[in-house]
Tab-separated table of C-alpha atoms in Angstrom:
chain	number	residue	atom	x	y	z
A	207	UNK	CA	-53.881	-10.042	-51.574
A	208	UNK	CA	-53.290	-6.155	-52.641
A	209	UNK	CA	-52.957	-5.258	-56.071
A	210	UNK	CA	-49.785	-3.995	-55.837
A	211	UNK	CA	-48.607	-7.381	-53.786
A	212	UNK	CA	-50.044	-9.813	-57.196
A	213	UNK	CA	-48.272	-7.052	-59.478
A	214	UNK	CA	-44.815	-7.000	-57.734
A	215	UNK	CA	-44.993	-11.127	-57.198
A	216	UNK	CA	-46.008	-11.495	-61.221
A	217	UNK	CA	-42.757	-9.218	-62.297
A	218	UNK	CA	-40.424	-10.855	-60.044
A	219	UNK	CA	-41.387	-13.983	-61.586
A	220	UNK	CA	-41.056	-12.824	-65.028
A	221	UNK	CA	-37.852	-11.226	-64.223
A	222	UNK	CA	-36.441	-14.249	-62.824
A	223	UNK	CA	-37.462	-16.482	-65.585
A	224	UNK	CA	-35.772	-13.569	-67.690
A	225	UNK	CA	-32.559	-13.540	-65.844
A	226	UNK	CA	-32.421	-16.823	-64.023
A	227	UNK	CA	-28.529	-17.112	-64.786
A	228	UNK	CA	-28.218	-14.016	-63.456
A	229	UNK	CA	-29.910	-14.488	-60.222
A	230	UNK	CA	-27.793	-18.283	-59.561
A	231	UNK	CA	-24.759	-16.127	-60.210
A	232	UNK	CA	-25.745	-13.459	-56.772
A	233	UNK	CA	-27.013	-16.559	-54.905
A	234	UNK	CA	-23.118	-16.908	-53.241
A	235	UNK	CA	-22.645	-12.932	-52.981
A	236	UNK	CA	-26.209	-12.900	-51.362
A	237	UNK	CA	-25.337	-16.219	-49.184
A	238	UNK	CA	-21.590	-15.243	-47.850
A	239	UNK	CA	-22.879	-11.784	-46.416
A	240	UNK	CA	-26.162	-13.459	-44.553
A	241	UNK	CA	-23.635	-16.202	-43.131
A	242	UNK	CA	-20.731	-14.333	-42.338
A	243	UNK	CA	-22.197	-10.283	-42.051
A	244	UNK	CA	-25.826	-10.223	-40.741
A	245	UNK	CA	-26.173	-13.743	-38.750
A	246	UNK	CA	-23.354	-12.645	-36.940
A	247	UNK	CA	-25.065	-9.481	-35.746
A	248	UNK	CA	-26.850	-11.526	-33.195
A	249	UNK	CA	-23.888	-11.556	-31.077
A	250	UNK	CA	-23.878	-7.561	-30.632
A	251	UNK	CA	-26.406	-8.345	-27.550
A	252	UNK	CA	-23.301	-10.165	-25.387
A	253	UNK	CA	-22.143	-6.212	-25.308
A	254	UNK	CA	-25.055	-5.747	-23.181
A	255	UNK	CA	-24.478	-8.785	-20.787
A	256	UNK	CA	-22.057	-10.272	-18.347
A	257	UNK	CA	-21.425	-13.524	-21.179
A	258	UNK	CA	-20.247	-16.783	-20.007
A	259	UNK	CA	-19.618	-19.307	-22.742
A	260	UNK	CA	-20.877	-22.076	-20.271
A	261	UNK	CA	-24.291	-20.814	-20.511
A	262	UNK	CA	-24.387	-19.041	-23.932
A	263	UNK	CA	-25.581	-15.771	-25.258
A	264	UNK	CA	-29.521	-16.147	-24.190
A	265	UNK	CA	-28.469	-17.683	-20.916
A	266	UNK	CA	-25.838	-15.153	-19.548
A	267	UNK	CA	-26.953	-12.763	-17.136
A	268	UNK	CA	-27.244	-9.017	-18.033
A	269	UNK	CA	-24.556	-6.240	-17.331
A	270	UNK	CA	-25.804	-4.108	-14.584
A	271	UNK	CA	-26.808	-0.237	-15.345
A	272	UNK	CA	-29.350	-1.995	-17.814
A	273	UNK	CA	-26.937	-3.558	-19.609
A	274	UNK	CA	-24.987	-0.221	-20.751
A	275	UNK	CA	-22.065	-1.228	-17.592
A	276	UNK	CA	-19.301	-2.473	-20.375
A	277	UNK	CA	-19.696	0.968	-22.090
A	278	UNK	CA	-19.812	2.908	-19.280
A	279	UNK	CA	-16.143	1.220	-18.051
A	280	UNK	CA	-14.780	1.789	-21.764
A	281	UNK	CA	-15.687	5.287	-21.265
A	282	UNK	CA	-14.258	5.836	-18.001
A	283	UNK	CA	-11.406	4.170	-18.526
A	284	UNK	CA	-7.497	5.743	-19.404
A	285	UNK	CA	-7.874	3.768	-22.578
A	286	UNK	CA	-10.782	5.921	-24.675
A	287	UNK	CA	-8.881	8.751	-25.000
A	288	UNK	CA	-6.220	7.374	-26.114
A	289	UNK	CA	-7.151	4.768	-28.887
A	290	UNK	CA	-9.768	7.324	-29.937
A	291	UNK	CA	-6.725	9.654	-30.775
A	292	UNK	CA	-4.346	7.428	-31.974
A	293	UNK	CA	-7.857	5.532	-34.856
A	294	UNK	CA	-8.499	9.295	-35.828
A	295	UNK	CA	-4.941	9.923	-36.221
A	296	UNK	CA	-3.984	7.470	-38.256
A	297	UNK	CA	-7.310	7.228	-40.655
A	298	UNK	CA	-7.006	10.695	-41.123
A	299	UNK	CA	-3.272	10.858	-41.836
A	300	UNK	CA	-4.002	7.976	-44.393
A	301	UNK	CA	-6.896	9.676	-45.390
A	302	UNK	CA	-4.767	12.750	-46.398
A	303	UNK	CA	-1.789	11.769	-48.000
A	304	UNK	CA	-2.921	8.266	-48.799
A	305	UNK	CA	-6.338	9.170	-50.758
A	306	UNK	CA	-4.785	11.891	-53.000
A	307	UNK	CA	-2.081	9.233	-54.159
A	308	UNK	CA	-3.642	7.055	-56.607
A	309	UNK	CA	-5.641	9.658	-57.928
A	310	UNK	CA	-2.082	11.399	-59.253
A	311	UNK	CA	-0.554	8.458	-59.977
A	312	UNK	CA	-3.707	7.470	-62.156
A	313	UNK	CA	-3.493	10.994	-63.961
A	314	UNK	CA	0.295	10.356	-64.841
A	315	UNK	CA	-0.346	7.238	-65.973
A	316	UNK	CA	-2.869	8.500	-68.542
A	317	UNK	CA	-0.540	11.101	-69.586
A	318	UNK	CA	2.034	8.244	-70.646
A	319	UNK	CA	1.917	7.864	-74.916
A	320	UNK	CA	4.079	4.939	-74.219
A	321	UNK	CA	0.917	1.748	-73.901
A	322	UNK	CA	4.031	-0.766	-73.013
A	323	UNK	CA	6.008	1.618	-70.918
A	324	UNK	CA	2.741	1.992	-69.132
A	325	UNK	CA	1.523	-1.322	-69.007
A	326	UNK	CA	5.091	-2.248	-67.146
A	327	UNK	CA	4.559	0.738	-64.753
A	328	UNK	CA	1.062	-0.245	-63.809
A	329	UNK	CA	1.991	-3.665	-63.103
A	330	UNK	CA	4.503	-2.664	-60.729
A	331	UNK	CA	2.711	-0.625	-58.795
A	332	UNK	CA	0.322	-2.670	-58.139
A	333	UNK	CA	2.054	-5.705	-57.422
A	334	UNK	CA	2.680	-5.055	-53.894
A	335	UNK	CA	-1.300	-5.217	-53.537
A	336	UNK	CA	-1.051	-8.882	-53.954
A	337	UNK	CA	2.040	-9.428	-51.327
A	338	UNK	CA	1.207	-11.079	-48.157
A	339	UNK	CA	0.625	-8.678	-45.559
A	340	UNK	CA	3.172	-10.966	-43.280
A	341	UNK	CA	5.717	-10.317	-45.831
A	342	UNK	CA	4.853	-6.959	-46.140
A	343	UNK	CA	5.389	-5.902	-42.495
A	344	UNK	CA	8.758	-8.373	-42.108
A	345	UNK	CA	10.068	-6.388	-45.001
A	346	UNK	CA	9.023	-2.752	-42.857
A	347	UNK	CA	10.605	-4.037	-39.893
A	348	UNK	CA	13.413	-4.917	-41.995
A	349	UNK	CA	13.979	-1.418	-43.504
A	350	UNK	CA	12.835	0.706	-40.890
A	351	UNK	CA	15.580	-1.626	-38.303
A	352	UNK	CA	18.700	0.489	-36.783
A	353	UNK	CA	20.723	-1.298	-40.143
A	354	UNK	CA	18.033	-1.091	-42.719
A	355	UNK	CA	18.171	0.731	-45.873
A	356	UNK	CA	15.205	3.485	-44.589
A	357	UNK	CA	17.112	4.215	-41.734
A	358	UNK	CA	20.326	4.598	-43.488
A	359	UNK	CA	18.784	6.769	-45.590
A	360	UNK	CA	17.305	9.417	-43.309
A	361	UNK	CA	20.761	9.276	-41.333
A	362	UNK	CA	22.088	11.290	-44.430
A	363	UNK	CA	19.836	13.988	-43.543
A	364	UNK	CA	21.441	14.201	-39.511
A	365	UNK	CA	18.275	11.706	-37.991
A	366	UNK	CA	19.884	9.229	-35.419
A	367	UNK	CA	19.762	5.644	-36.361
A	368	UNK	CA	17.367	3.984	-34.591
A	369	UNK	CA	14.930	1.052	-35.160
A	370	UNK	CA	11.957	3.546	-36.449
A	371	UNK	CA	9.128	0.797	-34.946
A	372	UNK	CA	11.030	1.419	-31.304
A	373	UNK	CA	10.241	5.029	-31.143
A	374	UNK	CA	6.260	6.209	-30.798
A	375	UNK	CA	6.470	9.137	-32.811
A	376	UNK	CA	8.008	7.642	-36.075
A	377	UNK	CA	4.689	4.925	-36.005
A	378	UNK	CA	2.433	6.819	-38.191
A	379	UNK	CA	4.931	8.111	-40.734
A	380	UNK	CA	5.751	4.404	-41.250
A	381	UNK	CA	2.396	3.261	-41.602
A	382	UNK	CA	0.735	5.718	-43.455
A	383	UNK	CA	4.104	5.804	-46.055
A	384	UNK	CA	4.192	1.761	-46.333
A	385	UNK	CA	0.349	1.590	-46.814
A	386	UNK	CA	0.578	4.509	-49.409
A	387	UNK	CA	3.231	2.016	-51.295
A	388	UNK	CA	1.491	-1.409	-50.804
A	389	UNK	CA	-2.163	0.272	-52.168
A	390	UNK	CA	-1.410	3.147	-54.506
A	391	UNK	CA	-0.788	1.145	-57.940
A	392	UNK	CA	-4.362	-0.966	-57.223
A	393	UNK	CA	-6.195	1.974	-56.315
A	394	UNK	CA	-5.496	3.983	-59.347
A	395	UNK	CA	-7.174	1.176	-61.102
A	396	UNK	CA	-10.365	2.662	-60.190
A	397	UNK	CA	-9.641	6.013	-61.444
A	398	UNK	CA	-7.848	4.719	-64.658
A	399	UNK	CA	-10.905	2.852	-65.207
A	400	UNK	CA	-13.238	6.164	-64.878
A	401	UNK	CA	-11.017	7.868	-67.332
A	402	UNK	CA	-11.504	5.561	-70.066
A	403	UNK	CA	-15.626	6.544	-70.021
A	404	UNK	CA	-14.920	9.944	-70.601
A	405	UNK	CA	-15.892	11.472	-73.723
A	406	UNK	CA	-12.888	11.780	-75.970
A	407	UNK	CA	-14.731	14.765	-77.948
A	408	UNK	CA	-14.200	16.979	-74.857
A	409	UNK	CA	-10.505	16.530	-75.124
A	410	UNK	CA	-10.756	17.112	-78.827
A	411	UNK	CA	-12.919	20.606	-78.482
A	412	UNK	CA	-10.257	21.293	-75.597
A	413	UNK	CA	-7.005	21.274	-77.468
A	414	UNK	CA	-8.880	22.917	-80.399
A	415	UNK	CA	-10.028	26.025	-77.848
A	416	UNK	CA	-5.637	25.755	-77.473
A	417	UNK	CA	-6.051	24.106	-73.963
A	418	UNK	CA	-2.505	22.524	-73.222
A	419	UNK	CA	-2.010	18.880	-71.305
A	420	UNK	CA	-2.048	20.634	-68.105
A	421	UNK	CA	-5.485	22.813	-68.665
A	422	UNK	CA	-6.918	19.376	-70.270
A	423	UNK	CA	-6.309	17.344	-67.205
A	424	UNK	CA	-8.032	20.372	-64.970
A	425	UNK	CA	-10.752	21.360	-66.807
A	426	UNK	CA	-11.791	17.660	-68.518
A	427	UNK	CA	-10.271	14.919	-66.651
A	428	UNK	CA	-10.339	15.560	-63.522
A	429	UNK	CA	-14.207	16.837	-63.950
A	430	UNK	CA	-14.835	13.838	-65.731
A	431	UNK	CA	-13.325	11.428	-62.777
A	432	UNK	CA	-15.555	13.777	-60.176
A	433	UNK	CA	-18.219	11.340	-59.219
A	434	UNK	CA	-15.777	8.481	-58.831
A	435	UNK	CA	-13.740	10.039	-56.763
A	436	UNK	CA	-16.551	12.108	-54.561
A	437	UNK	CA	-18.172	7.759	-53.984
A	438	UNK	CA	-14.555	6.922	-53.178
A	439	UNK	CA	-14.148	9.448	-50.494
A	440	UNK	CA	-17.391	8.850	-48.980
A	441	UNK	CA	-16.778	5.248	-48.620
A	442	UNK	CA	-13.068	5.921	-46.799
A	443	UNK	CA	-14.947	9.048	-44.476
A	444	UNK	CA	-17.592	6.435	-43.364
A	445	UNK	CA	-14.983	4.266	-42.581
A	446	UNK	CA	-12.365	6.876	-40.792
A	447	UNK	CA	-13.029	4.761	-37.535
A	448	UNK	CA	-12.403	1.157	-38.393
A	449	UNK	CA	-8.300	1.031	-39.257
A	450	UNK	CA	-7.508	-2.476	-39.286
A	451	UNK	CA	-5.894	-4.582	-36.611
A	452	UNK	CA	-3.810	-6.877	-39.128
A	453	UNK	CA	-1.054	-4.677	-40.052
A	454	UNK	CA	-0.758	-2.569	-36.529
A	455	UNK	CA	-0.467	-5.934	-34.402
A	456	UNK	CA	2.165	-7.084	-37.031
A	457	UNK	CA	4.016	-3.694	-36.569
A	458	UNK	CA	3.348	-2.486	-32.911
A	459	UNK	CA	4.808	-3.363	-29.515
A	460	UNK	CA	4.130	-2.767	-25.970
A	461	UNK	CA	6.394	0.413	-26.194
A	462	UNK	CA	4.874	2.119	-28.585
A	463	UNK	CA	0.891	1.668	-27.498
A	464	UNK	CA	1.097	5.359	-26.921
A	465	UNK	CA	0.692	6.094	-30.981
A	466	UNK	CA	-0.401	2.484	-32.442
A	467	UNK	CA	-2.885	1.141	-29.890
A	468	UNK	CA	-6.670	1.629	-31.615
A	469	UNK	CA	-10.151	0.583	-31.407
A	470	UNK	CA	-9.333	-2.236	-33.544
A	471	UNK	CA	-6.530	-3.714	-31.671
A	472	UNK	CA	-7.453	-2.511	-28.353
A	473	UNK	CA	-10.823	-4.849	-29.197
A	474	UNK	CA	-8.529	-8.060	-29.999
A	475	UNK	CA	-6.398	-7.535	-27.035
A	476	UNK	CA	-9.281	-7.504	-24.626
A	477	UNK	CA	-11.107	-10.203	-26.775
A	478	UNK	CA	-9.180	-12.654	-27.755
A	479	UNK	CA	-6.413	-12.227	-25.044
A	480	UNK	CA	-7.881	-11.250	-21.555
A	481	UNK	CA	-10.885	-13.101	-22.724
A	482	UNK	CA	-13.352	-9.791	-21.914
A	483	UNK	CA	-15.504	-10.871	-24.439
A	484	UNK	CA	-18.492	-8.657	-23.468
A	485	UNK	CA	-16.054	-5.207	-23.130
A	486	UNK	CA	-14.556	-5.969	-26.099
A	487	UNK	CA	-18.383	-6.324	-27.618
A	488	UNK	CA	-19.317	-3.150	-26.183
A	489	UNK	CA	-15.981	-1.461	-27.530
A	490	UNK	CA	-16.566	-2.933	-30.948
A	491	UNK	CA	-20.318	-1.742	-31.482
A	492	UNK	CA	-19.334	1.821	-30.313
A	493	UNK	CA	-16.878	1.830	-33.389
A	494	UNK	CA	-19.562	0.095	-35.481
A	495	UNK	CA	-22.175	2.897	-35.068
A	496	UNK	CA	-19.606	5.657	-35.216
A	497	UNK	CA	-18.935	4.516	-38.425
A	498	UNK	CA	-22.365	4.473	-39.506
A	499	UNK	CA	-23.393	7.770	-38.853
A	500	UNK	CA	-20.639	9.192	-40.000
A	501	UNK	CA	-21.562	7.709	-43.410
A	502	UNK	CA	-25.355	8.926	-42.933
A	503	UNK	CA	-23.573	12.157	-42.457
A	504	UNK	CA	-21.357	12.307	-45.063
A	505	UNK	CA	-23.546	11.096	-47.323
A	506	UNK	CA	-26.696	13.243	-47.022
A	507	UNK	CA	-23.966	16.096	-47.193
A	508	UNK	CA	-22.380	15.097	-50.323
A	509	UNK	CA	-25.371	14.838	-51.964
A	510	UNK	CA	-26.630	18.113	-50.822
A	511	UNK	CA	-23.224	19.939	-52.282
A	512	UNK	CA	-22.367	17.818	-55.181
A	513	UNK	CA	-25.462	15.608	-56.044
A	514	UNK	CA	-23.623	12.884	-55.683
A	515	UNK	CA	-23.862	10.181	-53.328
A	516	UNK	CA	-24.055	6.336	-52.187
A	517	UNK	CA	-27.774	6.327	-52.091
């Protein structure tokens, strides 16, 4: 055996001796994702064959154009263009007014002298983090309905009063807005958190320099909250493809597929529903790799601008 080999062996067994609590701690973490994320990764290869549950994955015969046919149909199909539009739509319109949100609501909280009247604020924004996301959409249909209180409210400014969820072009607005309210409170956690390890002599040389609350926040805080919120942004741009199906199938309808059909739900329609388990495959793993190359990407150029980055 190499040197190096014996070496590494001898300090992992030192190191788990050390740290043997620590290590029986990670065994679930390490256990759940080789169960439920990598094991099923062996089921990508159906999107390259013609599957048939009566004969299983190995069994089933491959798709024809070596194997690429379900892709090539996704491509050529009326569909692509349209869920491809309506996923980079919508992650992007959450991306832009949705990212930016807890980040502001994180810097008023931290200009509050109040600890009570901020501990009550904080609690209710977050709480509707922990509401069912059943609940969550009944309530949207419920206010966004031809009677509901939304509705009523934009009629004072001369819109008609309609159900919102009826009409295709009032889809995103509601989504994006209802997701900014259901996730703003928890995700300000985060950057509350990063404020709290920033040196409180920088705020002190600051103010004595005659820096007001406003200069403080730009020149200190928000400086000080950088790499957190540089990590943050990488993880939602790798992501920008993959909006889940949850909340659109509990908001969406057959009349408005024009806006709210997407990868995601396009893939549980054809899965789950018309039983085109390989297509649906095929339309899946295109997202999949999308998303991780766009992370590659954004990545390699965050660290290359900022020197920050996932890895």
């Amino acid at each position: 055996m190499p040197v190096s080999n014996r070496s590494l062996g001898r300090r992992l067994r030192r190191d788990f001796r050390l740290y043997y609590d620590a290590y029986l701690l990670i065994i679930p973490v390490v256990l759940y994702y080789l169960i439920f994320c990598y094991k099923p990764m062996y089921g990508v290869i159906i999107a390259f064959k013609d599957f048939s549950p009566a004969v299983g994955i190995l069994g089933s015969d491959w798709a024809p154009s070596f194997g690429f046919q379900h892709f090539i149909d996704f491509f050529g199909s009326y569909y692509f263009w349209r869920i491809l539009r309506n996923t980079i739509v919508i992650s992007l319109s959450s991306l832009i007014f949705g990212f930016p949100a807890p980040i502001i609501l994180a810097l008023l909280l931290n200009e509050i002298k109040s600890s009570a009247f901020k501990r009550i604020t904080q609690t209710i924004s977050y709480m509707p983090h922990f509401i069912s996301l059943v609940v969550v959409c009944s309530l949207i249909h419920i206010f966004t309905s031809d009677t509901g209180p939304v509705t009523a409210l934009l009629s004072l400014f001369g819109m008609e009063r309609v159900t919102l969820l009826s009409r295709p072009q009032y889809f995103v607005p509601v989504y994006v807005l209802s997701g900014i309210w259901q996730e703003v409170g928890w995700g300000a956690i985060i950057y509350l958190a990063a404020m709290t390890g920033i040196d409180q002599g920088l705020y002190e040389a600051a103010r004595i320099d005659g820096a007001n609350r406003w200069q403080q926040t730009v020149h200190v805080t928000l400086p000080g909250i950088l790499p957190t919120v540089v990590i943050m942004l990488l993880l939602r741009l790798g992501s920008i493809m993959n909006v889940g199906f949850e909340k659109i199938i509990l908001l969406y309808n057959s009349g408005i597929y024009e806006t709210a059909d997407v990868i995601s739900t396009f893939v549980y329609r054809k899965g789950l529903t018309d039983f085109q388990w390989s297509y649906s495959s095929a339309v899946g793993l295109f997202n999949s790799v999308i998303n991780f190359c766009l992370i590659l990407i954004f990545n390699r150029v965050s660290r290359k601008l900022s020197e920050v980055s996932l890895w």
